[in-house]
PDB file of C-alpha atoms in Angstrom:
ATOM      1  CA  ASN X   1     138.176-213.010 -36.027  1.00  0.00           C
ATOM      2  CA  VAL X   2     141.411-212.841 -34.038  1.00  0.00           C
ATOM      3  CA  SER X   3     142.004-209.276 -35.199  1.00  0.00           C
ATOM      4  CA  ALA X   4     138.563-208.236 -33.933  1.00  0.00           C
ATOM      5  CA  THR X   5     139.268-209.608 -30.446  1.00  0.00           C
ATOM      6  CA  LEU X   6     142.425-207.489 -30.306  1.00  0.00           C
ATOM      7  CA  VAL X   7     140.808-204.342 -31.716  1.00  0.00           C
ATOM      8  CA  PHE X   8     137.918-204.562 -29.241  1.00  0.00           C
ATOM      9  CA  ASP X   9     140.161-205.767 -26.390  1.00  0.00           C
ATOM     10  CA  ASP X  10     137.876-208.777 -25.890  1.00  0.00           C
ATOM     11  CA  ALA X  11     140.092-211.325 -24.112  1.00  0.00           C
ATOM     12  CA  ARG X  12     137.094-213.506 -23.235  1.00  0.00           C
ATOM     13  CA  ALA X  13     136.153-213.920 -26.918  1.00  0.00           C
ATOM     14  CA  ALA X  14     139.808-214.619 -27.744  1.00  0.00           C
ATOM     15  CA  ARG X  15     140.007-217.362 -25.085  1.00  0.00           C
ATOM     16  CA  GLU X  16     136.751-218.902 -26.341  1.00  0.00           C
ATOM     17  CA  MET X  17     138.118-218.895 -29.871  1.00  0.00           C
ATOM     18  CA  LEU X  18     141.288-220.634 -28.728  1.00  0.00           C
ATOM     19  CA  GLN X  19     139.325-223.210 -26.706  1.00  0.00           C
ATOM     20  CA  ALA X  20     137.966-224.534 -30.015  1.00  0.00           C
ATOM     21  CA  LEU X  21     141.482-225.910 -30.558  1.00  0.00           C
ATOM     22  CA  GLN X  22     140.709-228.478 -27.846  1.00  0.00           C
ATOM     23  CA  ALA X  23     139.109-230.528 -30.648  1.00  0.00           C
ATOM     24  CA  SER X  24     142.473-230.921 -32.384  1.00  0.00           C
ATOM     25  CA  PRO X  25     144.714-233.275 -30.382  1.00  0.00           C
ATOM     26  CA  MET X  26     147.783-232.123 -32.339  1.00  0.00           C
ATOM     27  CA  VAL X  27     147.540-228.604 -30.869  1.00  0.00           C
ATOM     28  CA  LEU X  28     149.471-228.474 -27.610  1.00  0.00           C
ATOM     29  CA  ALA X  29     149.279-224.723 -27.000  1.00  0.00           C
ATOM     30  CA  ALA X  30     148.190-221.538 -28.720  1.00  0.00           C
ATOM     31  CA  GLY X  31     148.313-217.876 -27.903  1.00  0.00           C
ATOM     32  CA  ILE X  32     147.180-214.532 -29.164  1.00  0.00           C
ATOM     33  CA  TYR X  33     149.654-211.731 -28.519  1.00  0.00           C
ATOM     34  CA  ARG X  34     149.104-207.974 -28.775  1.00  0.00           C
ATOM     35  CA  ALA X  35     151.061-205.866 -31.283  1.00  0.00           C
ATOM     36  CA  ASP X  36     153.646-205.106 -28.570  1.00  0.00           C
ATOM     37  CA  GLY X  37     154.179-208.845 -28.049  1.00  0.00           C
ATOM     38  CA  THR X  38     152.425-209.216 -24.676  1.00  0.00           C
ATOM     39  CA  LEU X  39     150.195-212.242 -24.130  1.00  0.00           C
ATOM     40  CA  PHE X  40     146.492-211.480 -24.642  1.00  0.00           C
ATOM     41  CA  ALA X  41     144.866-214.944 -24.455  1.00  0.00           C
ATOM     42  CA  ASP X  42     146.069-218.526 -24.451  1.00  0.00           C
ATOM     43  CA  PHE X  43     145.083-222.178 -24.723  1.00  0.00           C
ATOM     44  CA  LEU X  44     147.139-224.885 -23.034  1.00  0.00           C
ATOM     45  CA  ARG X  45     146.492-228.577 -23.269  1.00  0.00           C
ATOM     46  CA  GLU X  46     146.791-230.253 -19.869  1.00  0.00           C
ATOM     47  CA  GLY X  47     150.394-230.817 -18.857  1.00  0.00           C
ATOM     48  CA  GLN X  48     151.827-228.166 -21.182  1.00  0.00           C
ATOM     49  CA  PRO X  49     154.124-225.452 -19.851  1.00  0.00           C
ATOM     50  CA  PRO X  50     152.764-221.894 -19.834  1.00  0.00           C
ATOM     51  CA  LEU X  51     153.347-219.663 -22.827  1.00  0.00           C
ATOM     52  CA  PRO X  52     155.818-216.808 -22.474  1.00  0.00           C
ATOM     53  CA  GLU X  53     154.253-213.565 -21.223  1.00  0.00           C
ATOM     54  CA  SER X  54     155.811-211.787 -24.198  1.00  0.00           C
ATOM     55  CA  LEU X  55     157.151-212.824 -27.578  1.00  0.00           C
ATOM     56  CA  PRO X  56     160.860-212.380 -28.283  1.00  0.00           C
ATOM     57  CA  GLN X  57     161.647-209.376 -30.504  1.00  0.00           C
ATOM     58  CA  GLN X  58     163.061-211.752 -33.130  1.00  0.00           C
ATOM     59  CA  ALA X  59     159.712-213.541 -33.471  1.00  0.00           C
ATOM     60  CA  MET X  60     157.943-210.200 -33.961  1.00  0.00           C
ATOM     61  CA  SER X  61     160.374-208.909 -36.588  1.00  0.00           C
ATOM     62  CA  GLN X  62     159.307-211.669 -38.949  1.00  0.00           C
ATOM     63  CA  ALA X  63     156.996-214.630 -39.009  1.00  0.00           C
ATOM     64  CA  SER X  64     158.981-217.444 -37.458  1.00  0.00           C
ATOM     65  CA  ASP X  65     158.512-221.161 -37.669  1.00  0.00           C
ATOM     66  CA  GLN X  66     160.571-223.693 -35.746  1.00  0.00           C
ATOM     67  CA  ALA X  67     160.438-227.456 -35.895  1.00  0.00           C
ATOM     68  CA  SER X  68     161.939-230.216 -33.821  1.00  0.00           C
ATOM     69  CA  LEU X  69     161.381-233.949 -33.886  1.00  0.00           C
ATOM     70  CA  SER X  70     158.593-233.656 -31.330  1.00  0.00           C
ATOM     71  CA  GLU X  71     156.829-230.374 -32.139  1.00  0.00           C
ATOM     72  CA  LEU X  72     156.274-227.504 -34.534  1.00  0.00           C
ATOM     73  CA  GLN X  73     156.071-223.880 -33.346  1.00  0.00           C
ATOM     74  CA  LEU X  74     154.584-221.143 -35.518  1.00  0.00           C
ATOM     75  CA  VAL X  75     154.418-217.379 -34.962  1.00  0.00           C
ATOM     76  CA  HIS X  76     152.522-215.323 -37.538  1.00  0.00           C
ATOM     77  CA  PRO X  77     151.226-211.754 -37.670  1.00  0.00           C
ATOM     78  CA  VAL X  78     147.525-210.936 -37.492  1.00  0.00           C
ATOM     79  CA  GLY X  79     146.314-208.011 -39.579  1.00  0.00           C
ATOM     80  CA  PRO X  80     148.119-206.021 -42.266  1.00  0.00           C
ATOM     81  CA  GLN X  81     151.658-207.297 -42.915  1.00  0.00           C
ATOM     82  CA  ARG X  82     153.314-203.879 -42.628  1.00  0.00           C
ATOM     83  CA  LYS X  83     151.747-203.127 -39.271  1.00  0.00           C
ATOM     84  CA  PRO X  84     150.442-206.269 -37.571  1.00  0.00           C
ATOM     85  CA  GLY X  85     147.702-205.819 -35.009  1.00  0.00           C
ATOM     86  CA  GLY X  86     148.992-208.806 -33.089  1.00  0.00           C
ATOM     87  CA  TRP X  87     150.500-212.252 -33.326  1.00  0.00           C
ATOM     88  CA  ILE X  88     149.309-215.857 -33.302  1.00  0.00           C
ATOM     89  CA  TYR X  89     151.493-218.494 -31.647  1.00  0.00           C
ATOM     90  CA  LEU X  90     150.792-222.186 -32.193  1.00  0.00           C
ATOM     91  CA  ARG X  91     152.630-225.233 -30.830  1.00  0.00           C
ATOM     92  CA  LYS X  92     151.677-228.551 -32.422  1.00  0.00           C
ATOM     93  CA  SER X  93     152.738-232.120 -31.779  1.00  0.00           C
ATOM     94  CA  MET X  94     154.492-233.964 -34.600  1.00  0.00           C
ATOM     95  CA  GLN X  95     153.220-237.335 -33.309  1.00  0.00           C
ATOM     96  CA  GLU X  96     150.194-237.444 -35.640  1.00  0.00           C
ATOM     97  CA  VAL X  97     152.395-236.612 -38.629  1.00  0.00           C
ATOM     98  CA  TYR X  98     154.617-239.582 -37.845  1.00  0.00           C
ATOM     99  CA  LYS X  99     151.591-241.868 -37.459  1.00  0.00           C
ATOM    100  CA  ARG X 100     150.304-240.818 -40.887  1.00  0.00           C
ATOM    101  CA  LEU X 101     153.706-241.414 -42.454  1.00  0.00           C
ATOM    102  CA  LEU X 102     153.850-244.914 -41.006  1.00  0.00           C
ATOM    103  CA  ILE X 103     150.404-245.740 -42.377  1.00  0.00           C
ATOM    104  CA  HIS X 104     151.443-244.698 -45.912  1.00  0.00           C
ATOM    105  CA  PHE X 105     154.743-246.561 -45.912  1.00  0.00           C
TER     106      PHE X 105
END
């Protein structure tokens, strides 16, 4: 579905799709970026800093995942791997992961 929003340049549909992430409290921010790395649509939970207007070249040269103690950041291509039609960026809180670990131990 994300690919279709990029192909048809439908930013409104992309924003609506991202708004569905509101139901997941672990998602802090998400973005859909065009093939050239420019921001197409975003979702920000209240209090979150804005997403970058463009992805770093390093993130676009390969799928990149970064983790810290507080959050996980994912960047993955959308569309065919050899020529992605765009990129998905997701920033998630690690808080729920820690809660689940505490429950099991």
